mmCIF file of C-alpha atoms in Angstrom:
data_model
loop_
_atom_site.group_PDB
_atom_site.id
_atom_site.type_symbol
_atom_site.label_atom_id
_atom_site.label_comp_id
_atom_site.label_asym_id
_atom_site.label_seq_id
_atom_site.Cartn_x
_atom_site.Cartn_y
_atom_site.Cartn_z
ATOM 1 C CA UNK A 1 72.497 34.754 -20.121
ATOM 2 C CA UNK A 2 74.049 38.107 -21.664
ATOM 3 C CA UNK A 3 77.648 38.031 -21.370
ATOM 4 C CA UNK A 4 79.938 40.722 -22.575
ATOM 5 C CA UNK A 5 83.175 39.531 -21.394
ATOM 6 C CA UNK A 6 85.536 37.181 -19.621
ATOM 7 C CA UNK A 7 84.953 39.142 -16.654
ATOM 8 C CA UNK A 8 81.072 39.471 -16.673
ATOM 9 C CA UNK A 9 81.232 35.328 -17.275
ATOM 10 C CA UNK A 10 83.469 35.084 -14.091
ATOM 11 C CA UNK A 11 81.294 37.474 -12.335
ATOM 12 C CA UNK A 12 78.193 35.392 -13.189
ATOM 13 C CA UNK A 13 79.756 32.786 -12.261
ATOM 14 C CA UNK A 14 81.032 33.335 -8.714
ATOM 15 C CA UNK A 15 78.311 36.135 -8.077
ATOM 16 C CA UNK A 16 75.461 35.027 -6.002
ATOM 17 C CA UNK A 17 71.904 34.648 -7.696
ATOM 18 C CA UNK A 18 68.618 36.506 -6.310
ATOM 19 C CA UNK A 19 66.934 34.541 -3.714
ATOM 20 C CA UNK A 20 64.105 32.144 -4.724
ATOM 21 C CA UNK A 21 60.947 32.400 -3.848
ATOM 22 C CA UNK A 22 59.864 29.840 -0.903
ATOM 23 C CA UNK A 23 57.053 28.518 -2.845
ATOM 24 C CA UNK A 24 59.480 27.466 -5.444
ATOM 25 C CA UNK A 25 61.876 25.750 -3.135
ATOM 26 C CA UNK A 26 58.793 23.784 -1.797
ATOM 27 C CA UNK A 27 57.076 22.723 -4.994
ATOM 28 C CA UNK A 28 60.457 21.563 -6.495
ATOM 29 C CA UNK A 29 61.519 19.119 -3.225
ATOM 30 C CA UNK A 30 57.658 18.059 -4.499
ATOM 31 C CA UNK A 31 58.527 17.711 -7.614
ATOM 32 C CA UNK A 32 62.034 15.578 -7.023
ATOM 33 C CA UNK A 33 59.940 13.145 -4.872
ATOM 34 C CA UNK A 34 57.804 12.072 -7.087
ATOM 35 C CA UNK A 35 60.120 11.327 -9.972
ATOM 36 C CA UNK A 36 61.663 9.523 -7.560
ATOM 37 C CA UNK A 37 58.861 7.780 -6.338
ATOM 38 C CA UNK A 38 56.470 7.498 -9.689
ATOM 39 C CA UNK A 39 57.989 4.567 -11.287
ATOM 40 C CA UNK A 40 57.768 5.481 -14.920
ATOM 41 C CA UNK A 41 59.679 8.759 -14.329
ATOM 42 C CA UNK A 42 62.162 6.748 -12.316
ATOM 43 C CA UNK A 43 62.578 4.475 -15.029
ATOM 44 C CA UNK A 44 64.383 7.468 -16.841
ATOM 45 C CA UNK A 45 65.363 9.803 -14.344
ATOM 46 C CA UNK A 46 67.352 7.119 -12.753
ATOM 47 C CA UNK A 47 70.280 7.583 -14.996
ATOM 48 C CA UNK A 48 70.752 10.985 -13.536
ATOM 49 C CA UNK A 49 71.816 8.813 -10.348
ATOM 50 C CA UNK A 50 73.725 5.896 -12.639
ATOM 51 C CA UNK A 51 76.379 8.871 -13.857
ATOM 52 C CA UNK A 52 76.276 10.107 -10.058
ATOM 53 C CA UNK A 53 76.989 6.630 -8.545
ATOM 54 C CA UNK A 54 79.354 5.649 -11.597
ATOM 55 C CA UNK A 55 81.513 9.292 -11.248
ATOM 56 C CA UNK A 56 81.256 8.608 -7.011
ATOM 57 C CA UNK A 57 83.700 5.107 -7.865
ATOM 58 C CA UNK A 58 85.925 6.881 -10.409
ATOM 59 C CA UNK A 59 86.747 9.635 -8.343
ATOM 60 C CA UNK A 60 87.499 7.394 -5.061
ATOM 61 C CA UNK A 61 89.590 5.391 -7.718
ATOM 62 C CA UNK A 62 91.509 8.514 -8.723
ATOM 63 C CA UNK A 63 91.763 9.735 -4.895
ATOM 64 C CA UNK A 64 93.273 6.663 -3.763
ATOM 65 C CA UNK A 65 95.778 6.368 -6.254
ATOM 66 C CA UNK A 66 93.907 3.660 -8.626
ATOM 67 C CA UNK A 67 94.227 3.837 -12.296
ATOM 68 C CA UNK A 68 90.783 3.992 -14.058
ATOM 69 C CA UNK A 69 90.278 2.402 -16.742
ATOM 70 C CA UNK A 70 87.035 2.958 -18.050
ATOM 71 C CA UNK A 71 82.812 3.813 -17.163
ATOM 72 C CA UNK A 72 80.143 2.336 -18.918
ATOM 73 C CA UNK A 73 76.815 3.418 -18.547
ATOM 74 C CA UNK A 74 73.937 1.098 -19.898
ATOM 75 C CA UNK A 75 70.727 1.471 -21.423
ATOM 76 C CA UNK A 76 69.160 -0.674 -18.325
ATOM 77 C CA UNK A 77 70.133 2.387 -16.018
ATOM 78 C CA UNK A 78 72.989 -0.043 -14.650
ATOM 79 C CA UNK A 79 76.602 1.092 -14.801
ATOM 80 C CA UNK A 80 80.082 -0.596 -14.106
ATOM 81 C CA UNK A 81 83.329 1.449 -12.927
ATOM 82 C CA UNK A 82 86.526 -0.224 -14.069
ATOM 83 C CA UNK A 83 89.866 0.820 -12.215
ATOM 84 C CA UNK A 84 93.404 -1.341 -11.716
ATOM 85 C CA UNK A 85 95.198 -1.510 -8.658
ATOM 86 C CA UNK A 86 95.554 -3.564 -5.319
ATOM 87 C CA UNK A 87 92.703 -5.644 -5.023
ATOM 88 C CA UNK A 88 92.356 -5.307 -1.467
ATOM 89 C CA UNK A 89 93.097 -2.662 0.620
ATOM 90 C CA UNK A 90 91.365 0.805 1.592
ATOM 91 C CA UNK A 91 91.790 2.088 -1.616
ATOM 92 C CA UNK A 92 89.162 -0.597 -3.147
ATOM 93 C CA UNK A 93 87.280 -0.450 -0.119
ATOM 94 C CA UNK A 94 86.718 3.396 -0.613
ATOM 95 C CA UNK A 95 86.212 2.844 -4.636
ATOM 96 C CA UNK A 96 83.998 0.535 -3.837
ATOM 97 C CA UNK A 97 82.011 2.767 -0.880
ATOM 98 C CA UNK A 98 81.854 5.818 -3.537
ATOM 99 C CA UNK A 99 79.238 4.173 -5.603
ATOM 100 C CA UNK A 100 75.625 4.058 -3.860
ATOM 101 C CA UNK A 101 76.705 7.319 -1.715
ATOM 102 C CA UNK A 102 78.211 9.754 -4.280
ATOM 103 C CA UNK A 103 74.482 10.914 -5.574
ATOM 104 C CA UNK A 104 73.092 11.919 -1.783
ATOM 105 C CA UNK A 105 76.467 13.610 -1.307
ATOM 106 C CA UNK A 106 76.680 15.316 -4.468
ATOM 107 C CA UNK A 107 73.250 16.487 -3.668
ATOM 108 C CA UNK A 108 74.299 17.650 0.141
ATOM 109 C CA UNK A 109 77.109 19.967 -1.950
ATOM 110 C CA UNK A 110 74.495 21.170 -4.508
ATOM 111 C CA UNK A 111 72.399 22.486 -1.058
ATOM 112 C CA UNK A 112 74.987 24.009 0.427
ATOM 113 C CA UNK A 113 75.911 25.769 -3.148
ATOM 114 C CA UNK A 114 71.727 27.079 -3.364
ATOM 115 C CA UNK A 115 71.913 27.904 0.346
ATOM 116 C CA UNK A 116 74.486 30.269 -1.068
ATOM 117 C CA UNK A 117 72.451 31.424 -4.192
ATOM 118 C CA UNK A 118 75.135 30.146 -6.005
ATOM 119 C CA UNK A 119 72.881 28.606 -8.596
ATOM 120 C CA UNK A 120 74.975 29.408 -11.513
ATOM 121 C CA UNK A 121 78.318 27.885 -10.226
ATOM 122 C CA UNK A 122 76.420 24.903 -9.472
ATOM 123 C CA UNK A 123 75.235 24.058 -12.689
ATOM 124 C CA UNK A 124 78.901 24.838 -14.537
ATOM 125 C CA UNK A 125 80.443 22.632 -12.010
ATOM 126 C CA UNK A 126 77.892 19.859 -12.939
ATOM 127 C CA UNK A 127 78.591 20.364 -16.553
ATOM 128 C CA UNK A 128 82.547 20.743 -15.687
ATOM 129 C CA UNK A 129 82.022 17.186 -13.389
ATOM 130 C CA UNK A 130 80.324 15.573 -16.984
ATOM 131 C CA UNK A 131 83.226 16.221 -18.903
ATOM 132 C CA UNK A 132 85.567 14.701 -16.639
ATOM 133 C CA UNK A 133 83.009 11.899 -16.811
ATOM 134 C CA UNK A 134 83.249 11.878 -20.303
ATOM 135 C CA UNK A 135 86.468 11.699 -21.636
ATOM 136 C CA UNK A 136 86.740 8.236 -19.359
ATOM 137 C CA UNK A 137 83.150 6.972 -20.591
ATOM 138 C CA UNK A 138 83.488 3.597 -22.640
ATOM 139 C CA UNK A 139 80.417 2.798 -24.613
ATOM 140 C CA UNK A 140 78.258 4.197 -26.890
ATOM 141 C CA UNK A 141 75.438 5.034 -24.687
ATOM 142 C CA UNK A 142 77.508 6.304 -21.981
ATOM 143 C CA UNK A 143 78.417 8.818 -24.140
ATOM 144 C CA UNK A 144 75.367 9.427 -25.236
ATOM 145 C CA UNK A 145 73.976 9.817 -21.648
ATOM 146 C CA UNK A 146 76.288 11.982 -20.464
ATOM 147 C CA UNK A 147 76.441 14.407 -23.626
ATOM 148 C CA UNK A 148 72.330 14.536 -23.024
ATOM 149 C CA UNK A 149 72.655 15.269 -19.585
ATOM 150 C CA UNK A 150 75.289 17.933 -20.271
ATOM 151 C CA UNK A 151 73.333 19.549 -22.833
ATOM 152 C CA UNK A 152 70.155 19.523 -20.788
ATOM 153 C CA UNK A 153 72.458 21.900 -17.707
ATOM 154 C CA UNK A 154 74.372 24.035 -20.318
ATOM 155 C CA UNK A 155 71.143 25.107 -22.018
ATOM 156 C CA UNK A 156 69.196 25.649 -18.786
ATOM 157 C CA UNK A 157 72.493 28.186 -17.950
ATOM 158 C CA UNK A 158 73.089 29.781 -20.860
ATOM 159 C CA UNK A 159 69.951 30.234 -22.358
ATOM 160 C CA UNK A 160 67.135 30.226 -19.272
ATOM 161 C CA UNK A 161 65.755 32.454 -17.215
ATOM 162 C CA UNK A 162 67.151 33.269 -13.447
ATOM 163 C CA UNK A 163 63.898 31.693 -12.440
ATOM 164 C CA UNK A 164 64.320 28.985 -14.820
ATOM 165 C CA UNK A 165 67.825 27.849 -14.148
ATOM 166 C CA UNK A 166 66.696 28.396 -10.233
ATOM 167 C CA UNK A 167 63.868 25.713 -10.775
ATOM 168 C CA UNK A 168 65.664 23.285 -12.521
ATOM 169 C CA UNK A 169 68.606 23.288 -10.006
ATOM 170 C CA UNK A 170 66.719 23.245 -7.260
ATOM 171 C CA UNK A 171 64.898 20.003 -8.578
ATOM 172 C CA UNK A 172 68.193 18.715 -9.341
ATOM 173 C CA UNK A 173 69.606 18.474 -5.922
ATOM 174 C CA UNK A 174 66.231 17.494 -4.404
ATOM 175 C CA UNK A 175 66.178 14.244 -6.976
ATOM 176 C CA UNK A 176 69.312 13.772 -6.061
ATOM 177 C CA UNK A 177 68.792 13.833 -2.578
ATOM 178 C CA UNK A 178 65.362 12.162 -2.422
ATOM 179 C CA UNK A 179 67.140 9.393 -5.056
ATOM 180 C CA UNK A 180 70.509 8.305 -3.375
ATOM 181 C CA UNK A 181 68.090 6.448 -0.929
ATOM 182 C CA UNK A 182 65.753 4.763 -3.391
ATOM 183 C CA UNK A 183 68.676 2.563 -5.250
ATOM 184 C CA UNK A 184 69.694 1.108 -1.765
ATOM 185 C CA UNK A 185 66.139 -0.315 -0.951
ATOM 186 C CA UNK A 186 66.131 -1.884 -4.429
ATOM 187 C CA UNK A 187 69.881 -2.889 -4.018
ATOM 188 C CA UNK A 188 68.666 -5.166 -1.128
ATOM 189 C CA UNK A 189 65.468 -6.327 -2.612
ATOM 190 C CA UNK A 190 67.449 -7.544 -5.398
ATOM 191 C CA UNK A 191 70.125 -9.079 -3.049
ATOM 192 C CA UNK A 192 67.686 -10.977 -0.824
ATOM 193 C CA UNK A 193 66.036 -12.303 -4.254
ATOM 194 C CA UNK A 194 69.841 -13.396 -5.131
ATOM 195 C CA UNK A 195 70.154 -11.438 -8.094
ATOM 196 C CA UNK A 196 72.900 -9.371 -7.110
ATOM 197 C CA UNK A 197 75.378 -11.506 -5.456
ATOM 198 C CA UNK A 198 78.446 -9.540 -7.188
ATOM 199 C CA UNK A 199 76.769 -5.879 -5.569
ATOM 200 C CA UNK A 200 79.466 -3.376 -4.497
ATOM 201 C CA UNK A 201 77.760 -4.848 -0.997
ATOM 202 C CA UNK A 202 79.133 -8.287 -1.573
ATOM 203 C CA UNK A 203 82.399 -6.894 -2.463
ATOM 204 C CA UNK A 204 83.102 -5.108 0.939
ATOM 205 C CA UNK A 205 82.053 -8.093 2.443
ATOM 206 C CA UNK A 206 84.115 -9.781 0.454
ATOM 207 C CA UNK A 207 87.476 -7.303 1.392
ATOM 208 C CA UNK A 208 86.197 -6.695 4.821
ATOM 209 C CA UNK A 209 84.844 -9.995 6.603
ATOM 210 C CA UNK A 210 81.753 -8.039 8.073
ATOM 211 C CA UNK A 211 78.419 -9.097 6.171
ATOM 212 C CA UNK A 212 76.989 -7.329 2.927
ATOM 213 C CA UNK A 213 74.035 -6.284 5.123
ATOM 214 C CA UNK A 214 76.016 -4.043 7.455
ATOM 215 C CA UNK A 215 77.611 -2.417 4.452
ATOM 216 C CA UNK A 216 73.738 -1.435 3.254
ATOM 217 C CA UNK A 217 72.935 -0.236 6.289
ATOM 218 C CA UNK A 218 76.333 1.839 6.044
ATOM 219 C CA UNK A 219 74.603 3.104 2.622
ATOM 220 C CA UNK A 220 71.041 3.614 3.782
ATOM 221 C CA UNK A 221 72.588 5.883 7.361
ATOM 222 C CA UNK A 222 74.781 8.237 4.838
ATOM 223 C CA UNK A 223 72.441 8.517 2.527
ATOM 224 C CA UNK A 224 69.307 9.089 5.021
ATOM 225 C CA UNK A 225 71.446 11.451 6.862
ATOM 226 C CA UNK A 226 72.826 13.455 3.714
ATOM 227 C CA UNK A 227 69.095 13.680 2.969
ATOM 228 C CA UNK A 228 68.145 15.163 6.376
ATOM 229 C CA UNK A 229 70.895 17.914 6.633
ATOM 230 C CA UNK A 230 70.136 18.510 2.697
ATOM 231 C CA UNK A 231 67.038 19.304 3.604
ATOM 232 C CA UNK A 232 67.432 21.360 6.255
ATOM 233 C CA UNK A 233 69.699 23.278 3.843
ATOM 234 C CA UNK A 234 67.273 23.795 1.410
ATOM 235 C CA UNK A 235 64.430 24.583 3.721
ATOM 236 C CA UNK A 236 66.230 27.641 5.283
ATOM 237 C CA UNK A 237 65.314 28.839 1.839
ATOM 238 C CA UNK A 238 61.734 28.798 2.699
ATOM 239 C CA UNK A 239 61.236 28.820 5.888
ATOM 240 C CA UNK A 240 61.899 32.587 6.771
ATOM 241 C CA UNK A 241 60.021 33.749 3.917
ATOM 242 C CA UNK A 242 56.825 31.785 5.279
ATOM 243 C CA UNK A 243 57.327 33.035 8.738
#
């Protein structure tokens, strides 16, 4: 990226990127899906969701008036979201809600943002959105995760091609779209195997009186649907191009 001043920066910033071409769009919702679905890929990939679903609680906790207190983010791909405040309430119930829909959401924005060509606003945001995530992260490999992940999306926009920073968004928000669904299926599994009785799940059954199964389904519908109207997003991309 050649910039000569503040103004070309903000100009590259809020200007509006060339579109892709519809083969591109295509093989990258390909390519999301399968590191989604190929289990060795997941394995890693998966903490690309972790900092999603981890950032989705601290930012209900901040919108509802809680104080956070700390992220960690573990080598596992697990994460835990600390915040003070009432216990009960619709401000837990929404910290609590954030979690297992913030990555299908996040990815519904990033659409909307490519549907717009605005591919290089959407990567600064994410990199803006990781330092926020940062500066509240509370363990070593948090940190570590996060500063990886950041320097992974600055160097793909600052240094990268238009058609290489267009690829790797565009496989960004189809992961994340294609992987906010995956972690509720394995959420369950776990839960009927009774190895996650303590799941953000339990807890809204726990504040709420209405079973930990409804509030999966509640998951599953959000994140299903915020992968449907992604998609349709993303495919307006193609679609004319093909016709």
């Amino acid at each position: 990226m050649a910039i000569d001043g503040v103004s070309d920066l903000w100009d590259n910033l809020l200007g509006a990127q060339p579109d892709p071409p519809g083969l591109l769009v295509l093989l990258t919702a390909v390519a999301g899906l399968l590191a989604v679905g190929f289990r060795p890929v997941w394995r890693i990939a998966r903490n690309a969701v972790t900092i999603a679903h981890e950032g989705g609680h601290a930012l209900m906790a901040f919108v509802t008036g809680r104080r956070l207190r700390g992220i960690r983010l573990e080598f596992d791909t697990s994460g835990l979201t600390l915040s003070s405040g009432k216990p009960t309430g619709p401000g837990m119930m929404l910290t609590l809600l954030g979690g297992y829909v913030a990555p299908s959401l996040i990815g519904v924005l990033g659409a909307w943002l490519l549907g717009g060509n605005r591919i290089t606003l959407l990567l600064w945001l994410a990199i803006v959105l990781l330092l926020l995530m940062l500066i509240n992260i509370r363990n070593a490999f948090g940190v570590v995760s996060v500063l990886v992940t950041g320097a992974i999306v600055f160097a793909v926009s600052w240094f990268a091609s238009p058609q290489v920073q267009a690829a790797f968004a565009y496989a960004g928000v189809w992961f994340l779209l294609f992987g906010g669904v995956r972690p509720v299926f394995e959420l369950q599994s776990l839960r009927r195997r009774g190895r996650m009785r303590d799941s953000d799940a339990d807890q809204l059954a726990h504040l709420s009186h209405v079973p930990a199964l409804f509030w999966v389904g509640v998951f599953l519908l959000v994140n299903v649907g915020a992968l449907v109207i992604g998609a349709f997003m993303l495919a307006g991309q193609w679609l004319p191009q093909s016709a």
